[in-house]
Amino acid sequence: MLTVYSSDHHLHRGVELKDGAITESFENPLRAETVLAQVRAAGLGDVIAPRAFDRACYAGAHSARYVEFLAGAWDEWTATGRTCQALPLVWPVHAMPSSATLPEFIDGKLGFFAMDAGAPINAGTWDAVSASANSALTGAELLSNGGARAAFALCRPPGHHAGHEYMGGYCYLNNAAIAAQALLGRHRRVAILDTDMHHGQGVQEIFYGRDDVLYVSIHGDPTNFYPVVAGYEEETGAGPGDGYNLNLPMPHGAPESTFFERLDDALRALARFQPDALVLALGFDIYKDDPQSQVAVTTDGFGRLGGAIGALGLPTVIVQEGGYHLESLDANARAFFGGFAAAR
Ligand code: SP5
Ligand code: ZN
């Protein structure tokens, strides 16, 4: 296995509201550092830097105007004299007459292209975000050109909450969706399995009307849980995509066994679809002690998950998503990749 990693993720730091105060985001640079150190210490294969990709490579997942906004947002923000993190002024709710009109000023654009306040923009955000997406693209390219059968894109920021035209939930570019789209160049059918604690509603949105990419997600019941607006069982896809979106929510406080029951359902759906390649959106936030977890997956459970994914024998890009319990990230990463390698 090859790992694709860029230290450019350090250029991005988020903030969020915790206990009524604005503080450093759960989604911080130590997350990626911890996993990287473990990949090196456990000898999980070479670590390479992503190559540069043209912005056009994000087009399968995102609109051109959204990518252009992301790339220029910090300059537009600082042109107004501000140097703090850029956050939206207004979210255009559907009921308003001009909610579909792209605002002209940056404060308006920040809301137009966002689903929540979880994706602030600072000076290095674009460089970090594009390096993260390029890591996923490099992983996909390695599979397509025969450079590897499995690649780990050690992405930060994560991506699965980013939609066709919006950021949110720590995510800006949808790394897993971008990788899946790139894989379609060489592979006819691509499956995305998302085992992050949160439903990847951005991935769902991007592929909802398509039958060439199957999206299967195991996540916490979105009733009273992020991302709230999607992730329910009845969301099965639309038009030609009907039947190609499978949501497998878990009740809050579920034991580890519930996760593995859902995983069995997910693997059955994959077997029916018969993908030529797999993207695994891997969140470590299903860990029992993760501050955002609603399911009690153990370190051994990550080994079992890795084994189940490895045993599929598919060309696989593993894309890192969430995971916020810094003390366990190394052990959980070692367990997952150990299980994965042993089953290949
Ligand atoms: C990629 C990813 O995992 N994104 C998650 C975004 C979820 N944001 C919601 C943050 C709410 C934090 N509440 C924490 C409660 C701690 N007990
Ligand atoms: Zn998550």
Coordinates of C-alpha atoms and ligand atoms in Angstrom, one line a residue:
M1 CA 0.0 0.0 0.0
L2 CA 1.1 3.5 -0.7
T3 CA 0.1 6.5 1.4
V4 CA -0.4 9.9 -0.2
Y5 CA 0.2 12.8 2.2
S6 CA 0.9 16.6 1.9
S7 CA 2.2 18.6 4.8
D8 CA 0.3 21.6 3.3
H9 CA -2.7 20.6 5.5
H10 CA -0.9 22.6 8.3
L11 CA -1.9 25.8 6.3
H12 CA -5.5 25.3 7.3
R13 CA -6.9 25.6 10.9
G14 CA -10.6 25.8 11.6
V15 CA -12.5 27.2 14.6
E16 CA -15.8 26.2 16.1
L17 CA -18.1 27.0 18.9
K18 CA -17.6 24.8 22.0
D19 CA -19.4 25.4 25.2
G20 CA -20.4 28.9 24.0
A21 CA -16.8 29.9 23.1
I22 CA -15.0 30.1 19.8
T23 CA -12.1 27.7 20.0
E24 CA -9.8 25.5 17.8
S25 CA -11.8 23.1 15.8
F26 CA -12.0 19.3 16.5
E27 CA -10.6 19.1 13.0
N28 CA -6.9 20.1 13.7
P29 CA -3.5 19.3 12.2
L30 CA -2.5 16.8 15.0
R31 CA -5.1 14.4 13.5
A32 CA -3.1 14.0 10.3
E33 CA 0.2 14.1 12.1
T34 CA -0.8 11.3 14.4
V35 CA -2.0 9.0 11.6
L36 CA 1.1 9.8 9.5
A37 CA 3.5 8.9 12.4
Q38 CA 1.7 5.6 12.7
V39 CA 1.9 4.8 9.0
R40 CA 5.7 5.4 9.3
A41 CA 6.2 3.6 12.6
A42 CA 4.2 0.5 11.6
G43 CA 6.0 0.3 8.2
L44 CA 2.7 0.4 6.2
G45 CA 4.5 1.2 3.0
D46 CA 6.0 4.3 1.3
V47 CA 4.6 7.8 1.9
I48 CA 4.5 10.0 -1.2
A49 CA 3.5 13.6 -1.9
P50 CA 0.4 14.2 -4.1
R51 CA 1.1 15.6 -7.6
A52 CA -0.4 18.8 -8.8
F53 CA -3.8 18.5 -10.6
D54 CA -5.6 21.1 -12.7
R55 CA -8.8 22.5 -11.1
A56 CA -10.7 20.9 -13.9
C57 CA -10.1 17.5 -12.2
Y58 CA -12.6 18.6 -9.4
A59 CA -15.4 19.2 -12.0
G60 CA -17.0 15.8 -11.7
A61 CA -17.9 16.6 -8.1
H62 CA -18.1 20.4 -8.0
S63 CA -19.3 23.4 -10.1
A64 CA -16.7 25.6 -11.6
R65 CA -18.0 28.7 -9.8
Y66 CA -17.8 27.0 -6.4
V67 CA -14.2 26.0 -7.0
E68 CA -13.4 29.5 -8.2
F69 CA -15.0 30.9 -5.1
L70 CA -13.0 28.6 -2.8
A71 CA -9.7 29.5 -4.5
G72 CA -10.3 33.2 -4.2
A73 CA -12.3 33.5 -1.0
W74 CA -9.4 34.5 1.3
D75 CA -8.2 37.3 -1.1
E76 CA -11.7 38.6 -1.4
W77 CA -12.2 38.5 2.4
T78 CA -8.9 40.3 3.2
A79 CA -9.6 42.9 0.5
T80 CA -12.3 44.1 2.8
G81 CA -9.7 44.7 5.5
R82 CA -10.3 41.7 7.7
T83 CA -7.8 39.1 8.7
C84 CA -9.9 36.8 11.0
Q85 CA -11.4 33.5 9.9
A86 CA -13.9 34.1 7.1
L87 CA -17.5 32.9 8.0
P88 CA -20.9 33.5 6.4
L89 CA -23.0 36.5 7.1
V90 CA -26.3 35.0 5.7
W91 CA -27.5 31.6 4.7
P92 CA -30.0 32.0 1.8
V93 CA -33.0 30.0 2.9
H94 CA -35.2 28.7 0.1
A95 CA -38.2 30.9 1.0
M96 CA -36.5 34.1 0.1
P97 CA -37.2 35.5 -3.4
S98 CA -33.5 35.9 -4.4
S99 CA -32.0 33.0 -2.5
A100 CA -30.8 31.4 -5.8
T101 CA -28.9 34.5 -6.9
L102 CA -25.1 34.5 -6.4
P103 CA -24.3 37.4 -4.1
E104 CA -21.7 39.9 -5.3
F105 CA -19.8 40.4 -2.0
I106 CA -17.7 37.9 -0.1
D107 CA -19.9 37.9 3.0
G108 CA -22.9 36.8 0.9
K109 CA -20.9 34.3 -1.1
L110 CA -19.6 32.6 2.0
G111 CA -23.2 31.8 3.0
F112 CA -24.4 31.0 -0.6
F113 CA -21.6 28.3 -0.8
A114 CA -22.0 26.8 2.7
M115 CA -24.4 24.5 4.6
D116 CA -23.2 25.5 8.1
A117 CA -20.5 27.4 10.0
G118 CA -18.3 24.4 10.2
A119 CA -16.0 25.4 7.3
P120 CA -14.3 28.7 8.0
I121 CA -11.7 30.0 5.6
N122 CA -8.3 31.3 6.5
A123 CA -5.1 32.2 4.6
G124 CA -4.0 28.7 3.8
T125 CA -7.3 27.0 3.4
W126 CA -7.3 26.7 -0.3
D127 CA -3.7 25.4 -0.5
A128 CA -4.6 22.8 2.2
V129 CA -7.9 21.8 0.6
S130 CA -6.5 21.5 -2.9
A131 CA -3.5 19.4 -1.6
S132 CA -6.0 17.1 0.2
A133 CA -8.1 16.6 -3.0
N134 CA -4.9 16.1 -5.0
S135 CA -3.9 13.4 -2.5
A136 CA -7.2 11.5 -3.3
L137 CA -6.6 12.1 -7.0
T138 CA -3.0 10.8 -6.8
G139 CA -4.4 7.7 -5.0
A140 CA -6.9 7.1 -7.8
E141 CA -4.3 7.7 -10.4
L142 CA -2.0 5.1 -8.8
L143 CA -4.8 2.5 -9.1
S144 CA -5.6 3.5 -12.7
N145 CA -2.0 3.4 -14.0
G146 CA -1.1 0.2 -12.1
G147 CA 1.2 1.9 -9.6
A148 CA -0.6 0.3 -6.7
R149 CA -3.6 -1.9 -5.9
A150 CA -4.4 0.1 -2.8
A151 CA -3.7 3.7 -1.8
F152 CA -4.3 5.6 1.4
A153 CA -5.1 9.3 0.8
L154 CA -4.3 10.8 4.2
C155 CA -6.6 13.7 3.6
R156 CA -7.0 16.7 5.8
P157 CA -9.3 18.6 5.6
P158 CA -11.8 15.9 5.2
G159 CA -14.3 16.0 2.3
H160 CA -17.6 13.9 2.5
H161 CA -19.8 16.8 3.7
A162 CA -18.8 19.0 0.8
G163 CA -21.6 19.1 -1.8
H164 CA -21.6 20.0 -5.5
E165 CA -21.7 23.7 -4.6
Y166 CA -21.1 24.0 -0.9
M167 CA -18.7 23.5 2.0
G168 CA -19.6 22.4 5.6
G169 CA -18.8 20.0 8.4
Y170 CA -15.0 20.7 8.1
C171 CA -15.2 19.9 4.4
Y172 CA -14.5 22.0 1.3
L173 CA -13.7 19.7 -1.6
N174 CA -15.2 16.2 -1.6
N175 CA -12.1 14.1 -1.7
A176 CA -13.9 10.7 -1.9
A177 CA -16.2 11.9 -4.7
I178 CA -13.3 13.4 -6.6
A179 CA -11.4 10.1 -6.4
A180 CA -14.5 8.1 -7.5
Q181 CA -15.0 10.4 -10.5
A182 CA -11.3 10.0 -11.5
L183 CA -11.5 6.2 -11.1
L184 CA -14.3 6.1 -13.6
G185 CA -11.8 6.9 -16.3
R186 CA -10.4 3.4 -16.1
H187 CA -13.0 1.5 -14.1
R188 CA -16.6 1.1 -15.3
R189 CA -18.4 0.9 -11.9
V190 CA -17.1 2.5 -8.7
A191 CA -18.5 2.0 -5.2
I192 CA -18.0 4.4 -2.3
L193 CA -18.4 2.9 1.1
D194 CA -18.5 5.5 3.9
T195 CA -17.9 4.3 7.4
D196 CA -17.5 7.8 9.0
M197 CA -19.7 8.4 12.0
H198 CA -21.6 11.1 10.1
H199 CA -23.6 10.6 6.9
G200 CA -21.6 11.9 3.9
Q201 CA -24.5 13.9 2.5
G202 CA -22.2 15.6 0.1
V203 CA -21.2 12.4 -1.6
Q204 CA -24.9 11.4 -1.7
E205 CA -25.9 14.6 -3.4
I206 CA -23.1 14.5 -6.0
F207 CA -24.0 11.0 -7.2
Y208 CA -27.7 10.8 -6.3
G209 CA -28.9 10.7 -9.9
R210 CA -26.3 8.3 -11.2
D211 CA -26.0 4.5 -11.6
D212 CA -22.2 4.4 -12.3
V213 CA -21.3 5.2 -8.7
L214 CA -22.9 3.3 -5.8
Y215 CA -22.9 5.2 -2.5
V216 CA -23.3 3.1 0.7
S217 CA -23.1 4.8 4.1
I218 CA -23.1 3.5 7.7
H219 CA -23.6 6.4 10.2
G220 CA -25.4 7.7 13.2
D221 CA -29.2 8.2 12.8
P222 CA -29.4 11.8 11.5
T223 CA -32.4 12.6 13.7
N224 CA -30.7 14.8 16.3
F225 CA -27.3 14.3 14.8
Y226 CA -25.1 15.9 12.2
P227 CA -25.7 16.4 9.2
V228 CA -29.4 16.2 10.1
V229 CA -30.6 17.0 6.5
A230 CA -29.8 13.6 5.0
G231 CA -28.9 10.1 5.7
Y232 CA -32.3 8.5 6.1
E233 CA -33.1 5.0 4.8
E234 CA -35.7 6.2 2.3
E235 CA -33.1 8.2 0.4
T236 CA -32.3 5.6 -2.3
G237 CA -31.3 7.8 -5.3
A238 CA -33.3 9.5 -8.1
G239 CA -34.0 8.7 -11.8
P240 CA -31.3 6.4 -13.2
G241 CA -29.6 6.6 -9.7
D242 CA -32.6 5.0 -7.9
G243 CA -31.3 2.0 -6.1
Y244 CA -27.7 3.3 -6.1
N245 CA -27.8 5.1 -2.8
L246 CA -28.0 3.0 0.4
N247 CA -28.2 4.6 3.9
L248 CA -27.7 2.3 6.9
P249 CA -28.2 4.5 10.0
M250 CA -27.4 3.2 13.5
P251 CA -29.4 4.2 16.6
H252 CA -27.5 6.5 19.0
G253 CA -25.6 4.6 21.6
A254 CA -25.4 1.5 19.5
P255 CA -22.9 -1.3 20.5
E256 CA -20.1 -2.4 18.1
S257 CA -22.2 -5.3 17.0
T258 CA -24.7 -2.9 15.3
F259 CA -21.9 -1.4 13.2
F260 CA -20.8 -4.9 12.0
E261 CA -24.4 -5.8 11.2
R262 CA -24.7 -2.7 9.0
L263 CA -21.3 -3.6 7.5
D264 CA -22.7 -7.0 6.5
D265 CA -25.6 -5.2 4.8
A266 CA -23.2 -2.8 3.1
L267 CA -21.0 -5.7 1.8
R268 CA -24.0 -7.5 0.4
A269 CA -25.0 -4.3 -1.5
L270 CA -21.4 -4.1 -2.9
A271 CA -21.5 -7.7 -4.0
R272 CA -24.8 -7.1 -5.9
F273 CA -23.3 -4.0 -7.6
Q274 CA -20.0 -5.7 -8.5
P275 CA -17.8 -2.6 -8.5
D276 CA -14.5 -2.5 -10.5
A277 CA -13.0 -0.3 -7.8
L278 CA -13.7 0.9 -4.3
V279 CA -13.4 4.2 -2.5
L280 CA -13.5 3.8 1.3
A281 CA -14.4 7.0 3.1
L282 CA -12.8 6.1 6.4
G283 CA -13.7 8.0 9.6
F284 CA -12.1 7.1 12.9
D285 CA -14.9 8.9 14.7
I286 CA -16.9 5.7 15.1
Y287 CA -14.4 4.9 17.9
K288 CA -16.1 4.3 21.3
D289 CA -14.4 7.3 23.0
D290 CA -14.5 9.7 20.1
P291 CA -16.1 13.0 21.2
Q292 CA -18.5 12.8 18.2
S293 CA -19.2 9.1 18.4
Q294 CA -22.6 7.5 18.9
V295 CA -21.4 3.9 18.4
A296 CA -18.9 1.8 20.4
V297 CA -16.4 0.6 17.9
T298 CA -13.2 -0.7 19.5
T299 CA -9.6 -0.7 18.3
D300 CA -10.0 -4.4 17.5
G301 CA -13.1 -3.4 15.6
F302 CA -11.0 -1.2 13.3
G303 CA -8.8 -4.3 12.6
R304 CA -11.9 -6.3 11.7
L305 CA -13.2 -3.5 9.4
G306 CA -9.8 -3.3 7.7
G307 CA -9.9 -7.1 7.2
A308 CA -13.3 -7.0 5.7
I309 CA -12.3 -4.2 3.2
G310 CA -9.0 -5.9 2.3
A311 CA -10.8 -9.2 1.7
L312 CA -12.9 -7.7 -1.0
G313 CA -9.7 -7.7 -3.1
L314 CA -10.7 -4.7 -5.1
P315 CA -8.5 -1.8 -6.3
T316 CA -9.1 0.5 -3.3
V317 CA -8.5 4.1 -2.5
I318 CA -8.9 4.7 1.3
V319 CA -9.8 8.4 1.9
Q320 CA -9.4 9.7 5.4
E321 CA -12.5 11.5 6.7
G322 CA -13.2 12.3 10.4
G323 CA -11.8 11.1 13.7
Y324 CA -11.2 13.4 16.7
H325 CA -10.0 11.3 19.6
L326 CA -6.3 12.1 19.2
E327 CA -5.1 9.6 21.9
S328 CA -6.5 6.6 20.0
L329 CA -5.9 7.6 16.4
D330 CA -2.5 5.9 16.2
A331 CA -3.7 2.6 17.6
N332 CA -6.9 2.6 15.5
A333 CA -5.0 3.4 12.3
R334 CA -2.5 0.6 13.0
A335 CA -5.3 -1.8 13.7
F336 CA -7.2 -0.9 10.5
F337 CA -4.3 -1.0 8.1
G338 CA -2.9 -4.1 9.8
G339 CA -6.3 -5.9 9.2
F340 CA -6.4 -4.5 5.7
A341 CA -2.9 -5.7 4.8
A342 CA -3.4 -9.2 6.4
A343 CA -6.5 -9.8 4.2
R344 CA -5.0 -8.8 0.8
Ligands
SP5_1 C1 -15.8 14.9 8.6 C2 -16.6 15.0 9.8 O1 -16.5 14.1 10.7 N1 -17.3 16.1 10.0 C3 -18.1 16.2 11.2 C4 -18.8 17.5 11.3 C5 -19.7 17.5 12.5 N2 -19.8 18.8 13.0 C6 -20.6 18.9 14.2 C7 -19.8 19.4 15.3 C8 -20.6 19.3 16.6 C9 -19.7 19.0 17.7 N3 -20.4 18.5 18.8 C10 -19.5 17.8 19.7 C11 -20.1 17.3 20.9 C12 -19.0 16.8 21.8 N4 -19.6 16.0 22.9
ZN2 ZN -17.5 12.3 10.9

